[in-house]
Short mmCIF file of C-alpha atoms in Angstrom, two decimals:
data_model
loop_
_atom_site.label_atom_id
_atom_site.label_comp_id
_atom_site.label_asym_id
_atom_site.label_seq_id
_atom_site.Cartn_x
_atom_site.Cartn_y
_atom_site.Cartn_z
CA MET A 1 -28.72 7.91 -4.54
CA ALA A 2 -26.57 6.45 -6.98
CA PRO A 3 -24.97 3.04 -7.07
CA LEU A 4 -21.17 3.37 -6.14
CA ARG A 5 -18.80 2.66 -8.71
CA PHE A 6 -15.70 0.88 -8.28
CA SER A 7 -12.02 0.78 -9.67
CA ALA A 8 -9.54 -1.79 -9.70
CA ASN A 9 -6.14 -1.57 -7.91
CA LEU A 10 -3.84 -3.05 -9.90
CA SER A 11 -1.09 -2.83 -7.65
CA TRP A 12 -2.85 -5.20 -5.33
CA LEU A 13 -5.29 -7.10 -7.48
CA PHE A 14 -4.27 -9.72 -10.04
CA PRO A 15 -1.12 -11.01 -8.35
CA GLU A 16 -1.33 -14.23 -10.35
CA LEU A 17 -1.21 -12.18 -13.55
CA SER A 18 2.07 -10.49 -14.73
CA GLY A 19 2.56 -6.95 -15.56
CA PHE A 20 -0.01 -3.80 -16.02
CA PRO A 21 -1.48 -4.54 -19.34
CA ALA A 22 -2.52 -8.31 -18.60
CA ARG A 23 -3.87 -6.97 -14.97
CA LEU A 24 -6.38 -4.18 -17.13
CA ARG A 25 -7.10 -6.76 -19.50
CA ALA A 26 -8.37 -8.79 -16.39
CA ALA A 27 -10.16 -6.06 -14.83
CA GLY A 28 -12.01 -5.19 -17.71
CA SER A 29 -13.53 -8.92 -18.39
CA SER A 30 -14.44 -9.21 -14.32
CA GLY A 31 -16.45 -5.89 -15.13
CA PHE A 32 -14.74 -2.63 -13.84
CA GLU A 33 -14.95 -0.08 -15.34
CA ALA A 34 -11.87 1.90 -14.30
CA ALA A 35 -8.50 1.10 -12.36
CA GLU A 36 -6.05 2.85 -10.59
CA ILE A 37 -2.11 1.88 -10.24
CA GLY A 38 0.02 2.82 -7.57
CA TRP A 39 3.44 3.25 -9.40
CA PRO A 40 3.37 2.45 -13.06
CA TYR A 41 6.37 3.96 -13.94
CA ALA A 42 8.26 0.69 -15.21
CA GLU A 43 5.96 0.37 -18.18
CA PRO A 44 5.58 3.16 -21.09
CA PRO A 45 2.65 5.27 -20.53
CA GLU A 46 1.48 4.55 -24.34
CA ALA A 47 1.52 0.66 -23.89
CA LEU A 48 -0.61 1.39 -20.66
CA ALA A 49 -3.12 3.48 -21.99
CA ARG A 50 -3.38 1.63 -24.77
CA ALA A 51 -4.18 -1.58 -22.86
CA ALA A 52 -6.61 0.42 -20.91
CA ARG A 53 -8.73 1.79 -23.89
CA GLU A 54 -8.69 -1.78 -25.06
CA ALA A 55 -10.08 -3.19 -21.53
CA GLY A 56 -12.52 -0.56 -21.27
CA LEU A 57 -10.92 1.35 -18.78
CA ARG A 58 -10.83 4.11 -17.03
CA VAL A 59 -7.53 5.03 -15.08
CA VAL A 60 -8.71 6.64 -11.92
CA LEU A 61 -5.44 7.36 -10.01
CA ILE A 62 -1.51 6.86 -9.69
CA ASN A 63 0.55 8.00 -7.13
CA THR A 64 3.75 10.28 -7.31
CA PRO A 65 6.84 7.98 -7.51
CA PRO A 66 8.17 6.76 -4.12
CA GLY A 67 11.87 8.13 -4.43
CA ASP A 68 14.69 5.81 -3.73
CA ARG A 69 13.18 2.41 -2.13
CA GLU A 70 16.40 0.70 -1.58
CA LYS A 71 16.90 3.68 1.12
CA GLY A 72 13.24 2.97 2.50
CA GLU A 73 11.94 5.78 0.80
CA ASN A 74 7.80 5.98 0.36
CA GLY A 75 6.95 9.20 -1.14
CA LEU A 76 9.21 12.64 -1.04
CA GLY A 77 6.04 15.30 -0.54
CA ALA A 78 7.35 16.28 3.27
CA VAL A 79 10.90 14.91 3.35
CA PRO A 80 13.35 17.60 3.76
CA GLY A 81 16.06 17.90 1.44
CA ARG A 82 14.10 15.96 -1.16
CA GLN A 83 12.36 19.00 -2.85
CA ALA A 84 13.79 18.80 -6.07
CA ALA A 85 13.58 14.90 -6.27
CA PHE A 86 9.59 15.52 -5.22
CA ARG A 87 9.25 18.27 -8.01
CA GLU A 88 10.83 15.92 -10.56
CA GLY A 89 8.70 12.93 -9.57
CA LEU A 90 5.33 15.21 -10.31
CA GLU A 91 6.77 16.17 -13.61
CA GLN A 92 6.82 12.10 -14.47
CA ALA A 93 3.70 11.66 -12.48
CA VAL A 94 1.76 14.54 -14.57
CA LEU A 95 3.10 13.17 -18.14
CA TYR A 96 1.68 9.71 -17.22
CA ALA A 97 -1.40 11.00 -15.74
CA LYS A 98 -1.71 12.88 -19.34
CA ALA A 99 -1.17 9.73 -21.04
CA LEU A 100 -3.64 7.78 -19.42
CA GLY A 101 -6.21 10.26 -19.37
CA CYS A 102 -6.22 10.11 -15.30
CA SER A 103 -7.23 13.31 -13.53
CA ARG A 104 -6.36 12.21 -10.19
CA ILE A 105 -2.13 12.08 -8.85
CA HIS A 106 -1.95 11.32 -5.15
CA LEU A 107 0.78 13.43 -3.75
CA MET A 108 2.79 11.08 -1.15
CA ALA A 109 4.14 12.32 2.05
CA GLY A 110 6.70 9.90 3.05
CA ARG A 111 8.47 9.10 6.10
CA VAL A 112 9.91 10.25 9.10
CA PRO A 113 13.79 10.46 8.77
CA LYS A 114 15.50 6.98 10.10
CA GLY A 115 16.42 7.83 13.80
CA ALA A 116 14.29 11.17 14.04
CA ASP A 117 11.88 12.20 16.43
CA ARG A 118 8.41 12.46 14.97
CA ALA A 119 7.51 15.51 17.41
CA VAL A 120 11.05 17.16 16.67
CA VAL A 121 10.62 16.79 13.06
CA ARG A 122 7.15 17.19 12.39
CA GLY A 123 6.84 21.44 12.33
CA GLU A 124 9.78 21.02 9.37
CA MET A 125 8.08 18.10 7.24
CA GLU A 126 4.96 19.80 7.53
CA THR A 127 6.35 23.24 6.22
CA VAL A 128 8.38 21.24 3.27
CA PHE A 129 4.90 19.55 2.52
CA LEU A 130 3.14 23.00 2.69
CA GLU A 131 5.23 24.41 0.10
CA ASN A 132 5.59 21.15 -2.09
CA LEU A 133 1.90 21.01 -2.67
CA ARG A 134 1.04 24.48 -3.07
CA HIS A 135 3.81 24.00 -5.67
CA ALA A 136 1.57 20.86 -7.00
CA ALA A 137 -1.42 22.89 -6.75
CA GLU A 138 0.18 25.17 -9.66
CA VAL A 139 1.34 22.51 -11.75
CA LEU A 140 -1.83 20.32 -11.95
CA ALA A 141 -4.28 23.15 -11.90
CA GLN A 142 -2.14 23.87 -15.56
CA GLU A 143 -2.73 20.11 -16.67
CA ASN A 144 -6.78 20.13 -15.08
CA LEU A 145 -5.51 17.48 -12.66
CA VAL A 146 -6.32 17.26 -8.94
CA GLY A 147 -3.93 16.02 -6.29
CA LEU A 148 -4.93 13.94 -3.49
CA LEU A 149 -3.59 13.46 0.10
CA GLU A 150 -3.42 9.87 1.88
CA PRO A 151 -3.68 9.40 5.68
CA ILE A 152 -1.38 6.20 5.82
CA ASN A 153 -1.67 4.22 9.19
CA THR A 154 1.20 4.11 11.13
CA ARG A 155 0.21 1.51 13.81
CA ILE A 156 0.60 -1.34 11.20
CA THR A 157 1.75 -0.49 7.39
CA ASP A 158 4.06 2.30 7.69
CA PRO A 159 5.47 3.64 11.33
CA ARG A 160 7.29 6.16 9.94
CA TYR A 161 4.73 7.77 7.34
CA PHE A 162 4.67 11.60 8.04
CA LEU A 163 1.00 11.80 7.01
CA ASP A 164 -1.52 9.55 9.43
CA THR A 165 -4.65 10.72 10.09
CA PRO A 166 -7.48 12.36 8.32
CA GLN A 167 -7.64 14.79 10.95
CA GLN A 168 -3.47 15.78 9.87
CA ALA A 169 -4.46 15.70 6.41
CA ALA A 170 -7.42 18.05 6.16
CA ALA A 171 -5.62 20.40 8.77
CA ILE A 172 -2.79 20.36 5.81
CA LEU A 173 -5.12 20.81 2.86
CA GLN A 174 -6.81 24.06 4.61
CA LYS A 175 -3.26 26.03 5.37
CA VAL A 176 -2.84 24.99 1.40
CA GLY A 177 -6.21 26.24 0.61
CA ARG A 178 -6.07 25.06 -2.92
CA PRO A 179 -9.82 23.95 -4.65
CA ASN A 180 -7.80 21.12 -6.71
CA LEU A 181 -5.79 19.27 -3.93
CA GLN A 182 -8.23 17.04 -2.03
CA LEU A 183 -8.52 14.54 0.53
CA GLN A 184 -8.43 10.38 -0.36
CA MET A 185 -10.18 8.11 2.02
CA ASP A 186 -8.81 4.72 2.76
CA LEU A 187 -10.83 2.89 5.23
CA PHE A 188 -8.62 0.16 6.02
CA HIS A 189 -5.82 3.04 7.52
CA TRP A 190 -8.92 5.37 8.58
CA GLN A 191 -10.20 2.43 10.56
CA ILE A 192 -6.53 1.38 12.20
CA MET A 193 -5.99 4.96 13.07
CA ASP A 194 -9.18 6.81 14.74
CA GLY A 195 -11.78 4.47 14.36
CA ASN A 196 -15.28 6.62 14.37
CA LEU A 197 -16.05 5.89 10.43
CA THR A 198 -19.86 7.30 10.46
CA GLY A 199 -18.57 10.30 11.94
CA ASN A 200 -15.12 11.17 10.14
CA VAL A 201 -16.52 9.81 6.50
CA ARG A 202 -19.61 12.01 7.02
CA GLU A 203 -17.08 14.98 8.79
CA PHE A 204 -14.91 15.01 5.78
CA MET A 205 -16.92 13.74 2.88
CA PRO A 206 -16.71 17.63 1.29
CA ILE A 207 -13.43 17.32 0.49
CA VAL A 208 -12.85 13.71 -0.37
CA GLU A 209 -12.25 13.17 -4.16
CA HIS A 210 -10.98 9.19 -3.75
CA VAL A 211 -11.66 5.97 -1.55
CA GLN A 212 -10.24 2.73 -0.93
CA VAL A 213 -11.22 -0.11 0.94
CA ALA A 214 -10.00 -3.29 2.43
CA GLN A 215 -10.61 -5.21 5.20
CA VAL A 216 -9.04 -4.78 9.12
CA PRO A 217 -6.93 -5.94 10.22
CA GLY A 218 -6.25 -8.30 7.55
CA ARG A 219 -6.17 -6.08 4.46
CA GLY A 220 -8.10 -8.80 2.18
CA GLU A 221 -11.26 -8.01 0.52
CA PRO A 222 -14.28 -6.65 1.63
CA ASP A 223 -16.41 -9.69 2.57
CA SER A 224 -13.22 -11.33 4.48
CA PRO A 225 -13.28 -11.93 8.13
CA GLY A 226 -12.95 -8.56 9.85
CA GLU A 227 -13.83 -5.56 11.82
CA LEU A 228 -15.43 -3.65 8.90
CA ASN A 229 -19.39 -4.13 8.06
CA PHE A 230 -18.89 -2.87 4.35
CA SER A 231 -22.50 -3.48 3.46
CA TYR A 232 -23.54 -0.57 6.18
CA LEU A 233 -20.15 1.50 4.80
CA PHE A 234 -21.33 1.22 1.03
CA GLN A 235 -24.52 1.95 2.42
CA LEU A 236 -23.10 5.29 3.88
CA LEU A 237 -20.85 6.57 1.05
CA GLU A 238 -24.22 6.23 -0.86
CA ASP A 239 -26.25 7.96 1.50
CA GLU A 240 -23.49 11.14 1.78
CA GLY A 241 -23.74 11.33 -1.82
CA TYR A 242 -20.36 10.17 -2.63
CA THR A 243 -20.31 9.84 -6.72
CA GLY A 244 -16.34 9.20 -6.55
CA PHE A 245 -14.46 6.04 -7.54
CA VAL A 246 -13.67 3.14 -5.07
CA GLY A 247 -10.91 1.67 -5.39
CA CYS A 248 -9.84 -1.99 -4.15
CA GLU A 249 -6.96 -1.92 -3.00
CA TYR A 250 -7.02 -5.19 -0.82
CA GLN A 251 -4.96 -8.50 -0.68
CA PRO A 252 -6.78 -11.23 -2.73
CA ARG A 253 -6.64 -14.40 -0.19
CA GLY A 254 -6.62 -16.47 -3.23
CA ASP A 255 -8.05 -16.04 -7.24
CA THR A 256 -8.76 -12.76 -7.50
CA VAL A 257 -11.87 -13.30 -9.90
CA GLU A 258 -13.04 -15.54 -7.47
CA GLY A 259 -12.62 -13.39 -4.46
CA LEU A 260 -15.02 -10.54 -5.90
CA SER A 261 -18.10 -12.38 -4.93
CA TRP A 262 -18.42 -9.44 -2.68
CA LEU A 263 -18.55 -6.76 -6.11
CA ARG A 264 -20.68 -9.18 -7.67
CA SER A 265 -23.02 -9.14 -4.89
CA TYR A 266 -23.19 -5.43 -4.63
CA TRP A 267 -23.69 -5.41 -8.50
CA GLU A 268 -26.53 -7.54 -8.22
CA MET A 269 -28.47 -5.75 -5.43
CA ARG A 270 -27.94 -2.49 -7.29
CA GLY A 271 -29.88 -4.03 -10.85
CA ARG A 272 -26.38 -3.62 -12.64
CA PRO A 273 -25.88 -6.52 -15.22
CA GLN A 274 -22.73 -8.52 -14.86
CA ALA A 275 -19.88 -9.10 -17.16
CA GLY A 276 -21.10 -11.47 -19.85
CA GLN A 277 -24.80 -10.77 -19.54
#
């Protein structure tokens, strides 16, 4: 059983530093071998790629653009009437992914329109999502890239998000039927929506391409107070043969580096040399 590999989500970690290049340097100095950036689009891709190389980091995940944040958008994949904008955003994401050497793009589903009844619009939104995902699969295949679907909880984080359970995401992936579309498993969201993490990890692991972690309900470090036993969950991922990256997508309770004691302990237990050793 190989030890897990961790990536620093720089949209969340190192908030004390301004700009992704500085956060990339800090992640590299902290011992990470990889990083992920939710929305890297405010900075030139070449500058980010250079900063990642200098930090000795692989960029392993980015998101498609969110759309118009001022209008409350958080992804466009399933949003009726926004198909053209989704495809434009996909092209931008592919450009960044290629520049960064990043092979995975989270294809964000987006939100149920304001004032709409989820049950009423669910069918239409799924039809739009399927259409956009088939298009995305073709575009990504040309560049040897993988698209990911991430269920986001609707109980705490985003009440109007369209894709909110692993079961829903897996059913959509099955309908699309493209091998370069896979599942992104964020244990924070999965615990809030469904629990049953042992069963769900085992059931969906064959289609999981990326994992993310944070404690529940506070979304802090894995060793912060909360519901989840990450010693058990990390062992479960190892036992299930997971070889992808585990993204640290949490809100540090204080200084990011001090808060990485849980990760340094994991590395020590698995016999990995620490940064600076």
